[in-house]
Amino acid sequence: MNTVLQIRVNWDDNDKKDEFLKILISEIPLLNNSNLESLILRNADDKQFKHVKNIKFKIINHDNRLASLYRKKIDNLNGDIFLLINYDYPIKIDIFSLEFTIESLLKRLALILNLTYNFAIDFLQSVTFSEDDKFYCYSDIILSDLQLAYEHCEKIKWPKLERVDLDQTINSFAFNNYSLEAISKNDYQRSINAFTHVFSDLFEKSSDILFWNMVGIEALLAKGNKDIQAQIKEKSILILGEPSEFKKKLGTLYSYRSKFVHGELNFPAKFSEDYDSFDDEYSDYKAFSTSIHLALLRELIRNKKTEFKFEYVYLE
């Protein structure tokens, strides 16, 4: 089977975007890692998924035969590169199961890539064909607001959202036995599960991403139920360094979260079209919390840890 999708690097500066694309294109072959195949196929509840074998990833040119087939099926061509995912699917094709398999595979891949690279990566719609070019199904778009987190980070110069190596992310998932389907069992898994909520499909508006970011941050930094705000501020500075500007914002982040969670802030209904009056302040705190959450996760991945450990020393 062949699944073709467009990948878009979501970045406004064209020179930086070209640089990021070169990095992504050069490192796509690293996805052909035996650990990665076991990770993206880990789904204990779905028998069809277990039959997928020999996954291979490859960048293809716009004039490639499969890219041409893709363009015949998709009108909106806003991506930067075409990614081909080739795999064996040796059982009788059930379209529903195939769609589920592809969606699950792509969600895992989007998570791994966005945890790795210091730029936002969107997955536009994919199309799946058989080896003899028979069309089977589409998949949903996978987007995020991660670009806003990078922009916020550049504006206030904190935290540093440095990338990790792709192998480090893959091996971190394998070492921690991480699965998107499993209930979390430690700080690392709780925080990763919370981070998955930054992703959305087309046109989806959500006011709960800030909440999930704070869940992920608190899973890594807060112990007990006392002085949560102080714990987050002190420990994040210890791990990520002290902000040179906007120092008070770390404290106000938790205050804003508390007002939001405890019903003290006004917000739009889920089906509302009027997000403008709510969105500016919320988006700022959402971007800030996303950048902290992502920076903390990368510290764990880089240092092969499942948690941060702190010791309090009392000086006489």
mmCIF file of C-alpha atoms in Angstrom:
data_model
loop_
_atom_site.group_PDB
_atom_site.id
_atom_site.type_symbol
_atom_site.label_atom_id
_atom_site.label_comp_id
_atom_site.label_asym_id
_atom_site.label_seq_id
_atom_site.Cartn_x
_atom_site.Cartn_y
_atom_site.Cartn_z
ATOM 1 C CA MET A 1 0.000 0.000 0.000
ATOM 2 C CA ASN A 2 1.044 3.587 -0.615
ATOM 3 C CA THR A 3 -0.090 6.556 1.419
ATOM 4 C CA VAL A 4 0.887 9.955 0.021
ATOM 5 C CA LEU A 5 0.515 13.180 1.967
ATOM 6 C CA GLN A 6 1.619 16.770 1.823
ATOM 7 C CA ILE A 7 3.718 18.117 4.673
ATOM 8 C CA ARG A 8 3.768 21.823 5.393
ATOM 9 C CA VAL A 9 6.364 23.632 7.477
ATOM 10 C CA ASN A 10 4.319 26.320 9.162
ATOM 11 C CA TRP A 11 6.661 29.320 9.295
ATOM 12 C CA ASP A 12 6.297 32.894 8.003
ATOM 13 C CA ASP A 13 9.951 33.724 7.311
ATOM 14 C CA ASN A 14 10.647 32.172 3.891
ATOM 15 C CA ASP A 15 14.422 31.968 4.378
ATOM 16 C CA LYS A 16 14.030 30.151 7.692
ATOM 17 C CA LYS A 17 11.319 27.967 6.186
ATOM 18 C CA ASP A 18 13.628 26.890 3.343
ATOM 19 C CA GLU A 19 16.306 26.058 5.920
ATOM 20 C CA PHE A 20 13.852 23.972 7.937
ATOM 21 C CA LEU A 21 12.637 22.156 4.824
ATOM 22 C CA LYS A 22 16.183 21.174 3.917
ATOM 23 C CA ILE A 23 16.669 19.733 7.400
ATOM 24 C CA LEU A 24 13.396 17.806 7.250
ATOM 25 C CA ILE A 25 14.071 16.409 3.777
ATOM 26 C CA SER A 26 17.588 15.304 4.737
ATOM 27 C CA GLU A 27 16.375 13.535 7.893
ATOM 28 C CA ILE A 28 13.250 11.770 6.613
ATOM 29 C CA PRO A 29 15.354 8.618 5.910
ATOM 30 C CA LEU A 30 15.981 8.430 9.679
ATOM 31 C CA LEU A 31 12.310 7.498 10.034
ATOM 32 C CA ASN A 32 13.213 4.098 8.626
ATOM 33 C CA ASN A 33 14.182 3.010 12.114
ATOM 34 C CA SER A 34 13.165 -0.383 13.481
ATOM 35 C CA ASN A 35 12.160 1.197 16.798
ATOM 36 C CA LEU A 36 9.839 3.595 14.997
ATOM 37 C CA GLU A 37 7.948 0.819 13.227
ATOM 38 C CA SER A 38 7.234 -0.924 16.516
ATOM 39 C CA LEU A 39 6.105 2.377 18.046
ATOM 40 C CA ILE A 40 3.716 3.496 15.358
ATOM 41 C CA LEU A 41 2.215 0.025 15.070
ATOM 42 C CA ARG A 42 1.698 -0.412 18.809
ATOM 43 C CA ASN A 43 -2.045 -0.838 19.133
ATOM 44 C CA ALA A 44 -3.063 -3.791 21.281
ATOM 45 C CA ASP A 45 -6.790 -3.408 20.635
ATOM 46 C CA ASP A 46 -6.867 -3.498 16.854
ATOM 47 C CA LYS A 47 -6.065 -6.766 15.062
ATOM 48 C CA GLN A 48 -5.969 -5.144 11.619
ATOM 49 C CA PHE A 49 -3.251 -2.741 12.748
ATOM 50 C CA LYS A 50 -0.971 -5.596 13.763
ATOM 51 C CA HIS A 51 -0.834 -6.839 10.176
ATOM 52 C CA VAL A 52 0.913 -3.717 8.870
ATOM 53 C CA LYS A 53 4.554 -4.484 8.168
ATOM 54 C CA ASN A 54 7.681 -3.072 6.540
ATOM 55 C CA ILE A 55 6.873 0.621 6.744
ATOM 56 C CA LYS A 56 9.155 2.821 4.648
ATOM 57 C CA PHE A 57 9.236 6.619 4.410
ATOM 58 C CA LYS A 58 10.451 8.577 1.407
ATOM 59 C CA ILE A 59 10.258 12.118 0.039
ATOM 60 C CA ILE A 60 9.000 12.079 -3.566
ATOM 61 C CA ASN A 61 9.214 14.744 -6.255
ATOM 62 C CA HIS A 62 6.166 16.619 -7.492
ATOM 63 C CA ASP A 63 6.431 14.848 -10.853
ATOM 64 C CA ASN A 64 6.462 11.388 -9.260
ATOM 65 C CA ARG A 65 3.697 9.055 -10.468
ATOM 66 C CA LEU A 66 2.105 8.823 -7.000
ATOM 67 C CA ALA A 67 2.321 12.579 -6.498
ATOM 68 C CA SER A 68 0.479 12.970 -9.799
ATOM 69 C CA LEU A 69 -2.218 10.554 -8.635
ATOM 70 C CA TYR A 70 -2.474 12.562 -5.412
ATOM 71 C CA ARG A 71 -3.003 15.827 -7.305
ATOM 72 C CA LYS A 72 -5.881 14.252 -9.210
ATOM 73 C CA LYS A 73 -7.645 13.549 -5.897
ATOM 74 C CA ILE A 74 -6.799 16.713 -3.928
ATOM 75 C CA ASP A 75 -7.628 20.229 -5.099
ATOM 76 C CA ASN A 76 -5.919 22.145 -2.285
ATOM 77 C CA LEU A 77 -2.150 21.827 -2.784
ATOM 78 C CA ASN A 78 -0.726 24.022 -0.021
ATOM 79 C CA GLY A 79 1.983 21.656 1.169
ATOM 80 C CA ASP A 80 5.735 22.030 0.796
ATOM 81 C CA ILE A 81 6.814 18.433 0.193
ATOM 82 C CA PHE A 82 5.263 15.074 -0.632
ATOM 83 C CA LEU A 83 5.879 12.190 1.768
ATOM 84 C CA LEU A 84 5.349 8.624 0.589
ATOM 85 C CA ILE A 85 4.662 5.942 3.189
ATOM 86 C CA ASN A 86 4.894 2.457 1.734
ATOM 87 C CA TYR A 87 3.868 -0.599 3.767
ATOM 88 C CA ASP A 88 2.571 -4.150 3.496
ATOM 89 C CA TYR A 89 -1.090 -4.652 4.323
ATOM 90 C CA PRO A 90 -1.437 -8.363 3.560
ATOM 91 C CA ILE A 91 -5.007 -9.002 4.680
ATOM 92 C CA LYS A 92 -8.318 -8.454 2.951
ATOM 93 C CA ILE A 93 -8.945 -4.724 2.722
ATOM 94 C CA ASP A 94 -11.595 -3.368 5.051
ATOM 95 C CA ILE A 95 -11.855 0.357 4.254
ATOM 96 C CA PHE A 96 -12.878 1.373 7.775
ATOM 97 C CA SER A 97 -9.973 -0.534 9.338
ATOM 98 C CA LEU A 98 -7.560 0.808 6.739
ATOM 99 C CA GLU A 99 -8.654 4.401 7.413
ATOM 100 C CA PHE A 100 -8.252 3.861 11.159
ATOM 101 C CA THR A 101 -4.805 2.346 10.647
ATOM 102 C CA ILE A 102 -3.592 5.244 8.514
ATOM 103 C CA GLU A 103 -5.044 7.885 10.864
ATOM 104 C CA SER A 104 -3.315 6.236 13.818
ATOM 105 C CA LEU A 105 -0.015 5.985 11.974
ATOM 106 C CA LEU A 106 -0.099 9.641 10.919
ATOM 107 C CA LYS A 107 -1.014 10.898 14.391
ATOM 108 C CA ARG A 108 1.964 9.075 15.858
ATOM 109 C CA LEU A 109 4.237 10.454 13.171
ATOM 110 C CA ALA A 110 2.982 14.034 13.615
ATOM 111 C CA LEU A 111 3.565 13.789 17.361
ATOM 112 C CA ILE A 112 7.105 12.424 16.963
ATOM 113 C CA LEU A 113 8.152 15.023 14.365
ATOM 114 C CA ASN A 114 6.738 17.990 16.275
ATOM 115 C CA LEU A 115 8.370 16.868 19.501
ATOM 116 C CA THR A 116 11.674 16.668 17.638
ATOM 117 C CA TYR A 117 12.025 19.716 15.415
ATOM 118 C CA ASN A 118 12.097 23.388 16.358
ATOM 119 C CA PHE A 119 9.489 24.337 13.780
ATOM 120 C CA ALA A 120 5.814 23.509 13.335
ATOM 121 C CA ILE A 121 4.938 20.644 10.972
ATOM 122 C CA ASP A 122 1.406 20.222 9.602
ATOM 123 C CA PHE A 123 0.088 17.114 7.858
ATOM 124 C CA LEU A 124 -2.295 17.957 5.052
ATOM 125 C CA GLN A 125 -4.756 15.443 3.691
ATOM 126 C CA SER A 126 -3.353 12.067 2.660
ATOM 127 C CA VAL A 127 -4.498 9.699 -0.068
ATOM 128 C CA THR A 128 -3.973 5.931 -0.012
ATOM 129 C CA PHE A 129 -3.531 3.772 -3.109
ATOM 130 C CA SER A 130 -2.805 0.113 -3.700
ATOM 131 C CA GLU A 131 0.374 -0.971 -5.463
ATOM 132 C CA ASP A 132 -1.601 -1.049 -8.741
ATOM 133 C CA ASP A 133 -2.773 2.563 -8.122
ATOM 134 C CA LYS A 134 -6.314 1.753 -6.994
ATOM 135 C CA PHE A 135 -7.672 4.521 -4.769
ATOM 136 C CA TYR A 136 -8.792 3.463 -1.284
ATOM 137 C CA CYS A 137 -9.276 6.359 1.135
ATOM 138 C CA TYR A 138 -8.405 9.827 2.414
ATOM 139 C CA SER A 139 -7.243 10.836 5.877
ATOM 140 C CA ASP A 140 -7.932 13.939 7.938
ATOM 141 C CA ILE A 141 -5.638 16.936 8.191
ATOM 142 C CA ILE A 142 -3.486 17.177 11.343
ATOM 143 C CA LEU A 143 -2.723 20.758 12.371
ATOM 144 C CA SER A 144 -1.499 22.608 15.442
ATOM 145 C CA ASP A 145 -0.859 26.113 16.777
ATOM 146 C CA LEU A 146 2.778 25.301 17.534
ATOM 147 C CA GLN A 147 3.969 28.116 15.290
ATOM 148 C CA LEU A 148 2.414 30.557 17.775
ATOM 149 C CA ALA A 149 4.483 28.990 20.555
ATOM 150 C CA TYR A 150 7.678 29.520 18.560
ATOM 151 C CA GLU A 151 6.702 33.112 17.796
ATOM 152 C CA HIS A 152 5.962 33.768 21.467
ATOM 153 C CA CYS A 153 9.284 32.217 22.442
ATOM 154 C CA GLU A 154 11.137 34.493 20.037
ATOM 155 C CA LYS A 155 9.262 37.536 21.349
ATOM 156 C CA ILE A 156 10.069 37.076 25.042
ATOM 157 C CA LYS A 157 13.368 35.179 24.520
ATOM 158 C CA TRP A 158 12.310 32.304 26.781
ATOM 159 C CA PRO A 159 12.322 29.346 26.936
ATOM 160 C CA LYS A 160 14.821 28.120 24.350
ATOM 161 C CA LEU A 161 12.979 25.688 22.110
ATOM 162 C CA GLU A 162 15.994 23.828 20.810
ATOM 163 C CA ARG A 163 15.377 20.686 18.800
ATOM 164 C CA VAL A 164 16.350 17.189 19.789
ATOM 165 C CA ASP A 165 17.595 14.446 17.492
ATOM 166 C CA LEU A 166 14.948 12.352 15.772
ATOM 167 C CA ASP A 167 16.562 9.173 17.090
ATOM 168 C CA GLN A 168 16.383 10.598 20.612
ATOM 169 C CA THR A 169 12.612 11.073 20.351
ATOM 170 C CA ILE A 170 12.042 7.630 18.858
ATOM 171 C CA ASN A 171 14.275 5.952 21.437
ATOM 172 C CA SER A 172 12.659 7.942 24.250
ATOM 173 C CA PHE A 173 9.241 6.598 23.263
ATOM 174 C CA ALA A 174 10.643 3.079 23.077
ATOM 175 C CA PHE A 175 12.538 3.366 26.390
ATOM 176 C CA ASN A 176 9.442 4.677 28.171
ATOM 177 C CA ASN A 177 7.178 2.109 26.510
ATOM 178 C CA TYR A 178 4.946 4.933 25.307
ATOM 179 C CA SER A 179 1.713 4.159 23.452
ATOM 180 C CA LEU A 180 -1.006 6.567 22.344
ATOM 181 C CA GLU A 181 -3.631 4.000 23.295
ATOM 182 C CA ALA A 182 -2.399 3.135 26.776
ATOM 183 C CA ILE A 183 -3.296 4.893 30.008
ATOM 184 C CA SER A 184 -0.317 6.888 31.245
ATOM 185 C CA LYS A 185 1.791 5.361 34.014
ATOM 186 C CA ASN A 186 4.360 8.037 34.872
ATOM 187 C CA ASP A 187 5.074 11.782 34.663
ATOM 188 C CA TYR A 188 6.533 11.492 31.169
ATOM 189 C CA GLN A 189 3.552 9.616 29.745
ATOM 190 C CA ARG A 190 1.027 11.935 31.415
ATOM 191 C CA SER A 191 2.776 14.958 29.975
ATOM 192 C CA ILE A 192 3.028 13.460 26.467
ATOM 193 C CA ASN A 193 -0.661 12.509 26.540
ATOM 194 C CA ALA A 194 -1.511 16.083 27.515
ATOM 195 C CA PHE A 195 0.665 17.411 24.671
ATOM 196 C CA THR A 196 -1.325 15.440 22.079
ATOM 197 C CA HIS A 197 -4.202 17.881 22.670
ATOM 198 C CA VAL A 198 -2.328 20.668 20.831
ATOM 199 C CA PHE A 199 -3.201 18.911 17.554
ATOM 200 C CA SER A 200 -6.486 19.468 15.755
ATOM 201 C CA ASP A 201 -8.170 19.024 12.417
ATOM 202 C CA LEU A 202 -9.210 21.701 9.934
ATOM 203 C CA PHE A 203 -11.459 24.533 11.245
ATOM 204 C CA GLU A 204 -11.451 23.121 14.772
ATOM 205 C CA LYS A 205 -11.394 25.780 17.472
ATOM 206 C CA SER A 206 -10.631 24.704 21.009
ATOM 207 C CA SER A 207 -10.386 26.572 24.280
ATOM 208 C CA ASP A 208 -8.974 23.631 26.237
ATOM 209 C CA ILE A 209 -5.372 23.555 24.942
ATOM 210 C CA LEU A 210 -4.192 25.855 27.744
ATOM 211 C CA PHE A 211 -5.766 23.481 30.254
ATOM 212 C CA TRP A 212 -3.986 20.458 28.771
ATOM 213 C CA ASN A 213 -0.654 22.279 28.609
ATOM 214 C CA MET A 214 -0.940 23.093 32.294
ATOM 215 C CA VAL A 215 -1.826 19.459 33.032
ATOM 216 C CA GLY A 216 1.355 18.426 31.224
ATOM 217 C CA ILE A 217 3.484 21.042 33.004
ATOM 218 C CA GLU A 218 2.078 20.197 36.433
ATOM 219 C CA ALA A 219 2.620 16.480 35.804
ATOM 220 C CA LEU A 220 6.337 17.213 35.427
ATOM 221 C CA LEU A 221 6.870 19.961 38.001
ATOM 222 C CA ALA A 222 4.209 19.904 40.723
ATOM 223 C CA LYS A 223 4.099 17.500 43.638
ATOM 224 C CA GLY A 224 1.233 17.464 46.132
ATOM 225 C CA ASN A 225 -1.373 20.211 46.130
ATOM 226 C CA LYS A 226 0.423 23.031 47.927
ATOM 227 C CA ASP A 227 2.117 26.065 46.383
ATOM 228 C CA ILE A 228 1.576 24.803 42.826
ATOM 229 C CA GLN A 229 2.208 28.223 41.323
ATOM 230 C CA ALA A 230 5.502 28.607 43.198
ATOM 231 C CA GLN A 231 6.592 25.065 42.267
ATOM 232 C CA ILE A 232 5.984 25.677 38.575
ATOM 233 C CA LYS A 233 7.802 29.008 38.617
ATOM 234 C CA GLU A 234 10.826 27.854 40.625
ATOM 235 C CA LYS A 235 11.302 24.486 38.953
ATOM 236 C CA SER A 236 10.812 25.709 35.398
ATOM 237 C CA ILE A 237 13.501 28.353 36.008
ATOM 238 C CA LEU A 238 15.843 25.692 37.413
ATOM 239 C CA ILE A 239 15.382 23.513 34.321
ATOM 240 C CA LEU A 240 14.959 26.064 31.535
ATOM 241 C CA GLY A 241 16.895 29.032 32.891
ATOM 242 C CA GLU A 242 15.601 32.348 34.148
ATOM 243 C CA PRO A 243 13.674 34.591 31.748
ATOM 244 C CA SER A 244 15.530 37.808 30.989
ATOM 245 C CA GLU A 245 12.229 39.591 30.349
ATOM 246 C CA PHE A 246 8.601 39.122 31.369
ATOM 247 C CA LYS A 247 9.600 37.409 34.632
ATOM 248 C CA LYS A 248 6.179 38.034 36.170
ATOM 249 C CA LYS A 249 4.473 36.193 33.337
ATOM 250 C CA LEU A 250 5.364 32.804 34.793
ATOM 251 C CA GLY A 251 3.308 33.640 37.875
ATOM 252 C CA THR A 252 0.412 35.155 35.956
ATOM 253 C CA LEU A 253 0.254 32.067 33.699
ATOM 254 C CA TYR A 254 -0.896 29.884 36.576
ATOM 255 C CA SER A 255 -3.243 32.619 37.837
ATOM 256 C CA TYR A 256 -4.850 32.842 34.402
ATOM 257 C CA ARG A 257 -5.160 29.054 34.262
ATOM 258 C CA SER A 258 -6.832 28.995 37.693
ATOM 259 C CA LYS A 259 -9.344 31.681 36.768
ATOM 260 C CA PHE A 260 -10.121 29.823 33.555
ATOM 261 C CA VAL A 261 -10.558 26.414 35.219
ATOM 262 C CA HIS A 262 -12.602 27.762 38.131
ATOM 263 C CA GLY A 263 -15.065 29.609 35.917
ATOM 264 C CA GLU A 264 -13.915 33.157 36.577
ATOM 265 C CA LEU A 265 -13.220 34.036 32.925
ATOM 266 C CA ASN A 266 -15.749 34.519 30.152
ATOM 267 C CA PHE A 267 -15.304 32.291 27.114
ATOM 268 C CA PRO A 268 -17.248 31.380 23.945
ATOM 269 C CA ALA A 269 -19.410 28.308 23.417
ATOM 270 C CA LYS A 270 -17.871 25.386 21.516
ATOM 271 C CA PHE A 271 -19.997 26.149 18.443
ATOM 272 C CA SER A 272 -19.515 29.914 18.611
ATOM 273 C CA GLU A 273 -18.069 31.821 15.670
ATOM 274 C CA ASP A 274 -17.084 34.741 17.896
ATOM 275 C CA TYR A 275 -13.662 33.886 19.258
ATOM 276 C CA ASP A 276 -12.154 37.320 18.526
ATOM 277 C CA SER A 277 -13.014 39.016 21.810
ATOM 278 C CA PHE A 278 -11.678 36.023 23.750
ATOM 279 C CA ASP A 279 -8.799 34.908 21.600
ATOM 280 C CA ASP A 280 -6.055 37.510 22.034
ATOM 281 C CA GLU A 281 -5.291 37.062 25.721
ATOM 282 C CA TYR A 282 -6.086 33.359 25.680
ATOM 283 C CA SER A 283 -3.877 32.735 22.621
ATOM 284 C CA ASP A 284 -0.986 34.530 24.291
ATOM 285 C CA TYR A 285 -1.162 32.336 27.400
ATOM 286 C CA LYS A 286 -1.799 29.242 25.290
ATOM 287 C CA ALA A 287 1.348 29.934 23.249
ATOM 288 C CA PHE A 288 3.347 30.610 26.428
ATOM 289 C CA SER A 289 2.195 27.401 28.109
ATOM 290 C CA THR A 290 2.824 25.360 24.946
ATOM 291 C CA SER A 291 6.395 26.625 24.712
ATOM 292 C CA ILE A 292 7.113 25.709 28.353
ATOM 293 C CA HIS A 293 5.449 22.309 28.012
ATOM 294 C CA LEU A 294 7.388 21.493 24.845
ATOM 295 C CA ALA A 295 10.710 22.703 26.268
ATOM 296 C CA LEU A 296 10.271 20.511 29.367
ATOM 297 C CA LEU A 297 9.437 17.443 27.294
ATOM 298 C CA ARG A 298 12.508 17.967 25.133
ATOM 299 C CA GLU A 299 14.670 18.182 28.246
ATOM 300 C CA LEU A 300 13.390 14.749 29.292
ATOM 301 C CA ILE A 301 13.903 13.338 25.784
ATOM 302 C CA ARG A 302 17.403 14.810 25.491
ATOM 303 C CA ASN A 303 18.482 13.482 28.884
ATOM 304 C CA LYS A 304 16.740 10.093 28.631
ATOM 305 C CA LYS A 305 14.573 10.693 31.696
ATOM 306 C CA THR A 306 10.998 9.971 32.692
ATOM 307 C CA GLU A 307 10.773 12.673 35.358
ATOM 308 C CA PHE A 308 12.526 15.625 36.943
ATOM 309 C CA LYS A 309 13.809 15.045 40.453
ATOM 310 C CA PHE A 310 14.380 17.871 42.920
ATOM 311 C CA GLU A 311 16.027 18.035 46.319
ATOM 312 C CA TYR A 312 15.391 20.783 48.835
ATOM 313 C CA VAL A 313 18.393 21.829 50.885
ATOM 314 C CA TYR A 314 17.899 23.950 54.002
ATOM 315 C CA LEU A 315 20.779 26.301 54.682
ATOM 316 C CA GLU A 316 21.500 27.385 58.197
#
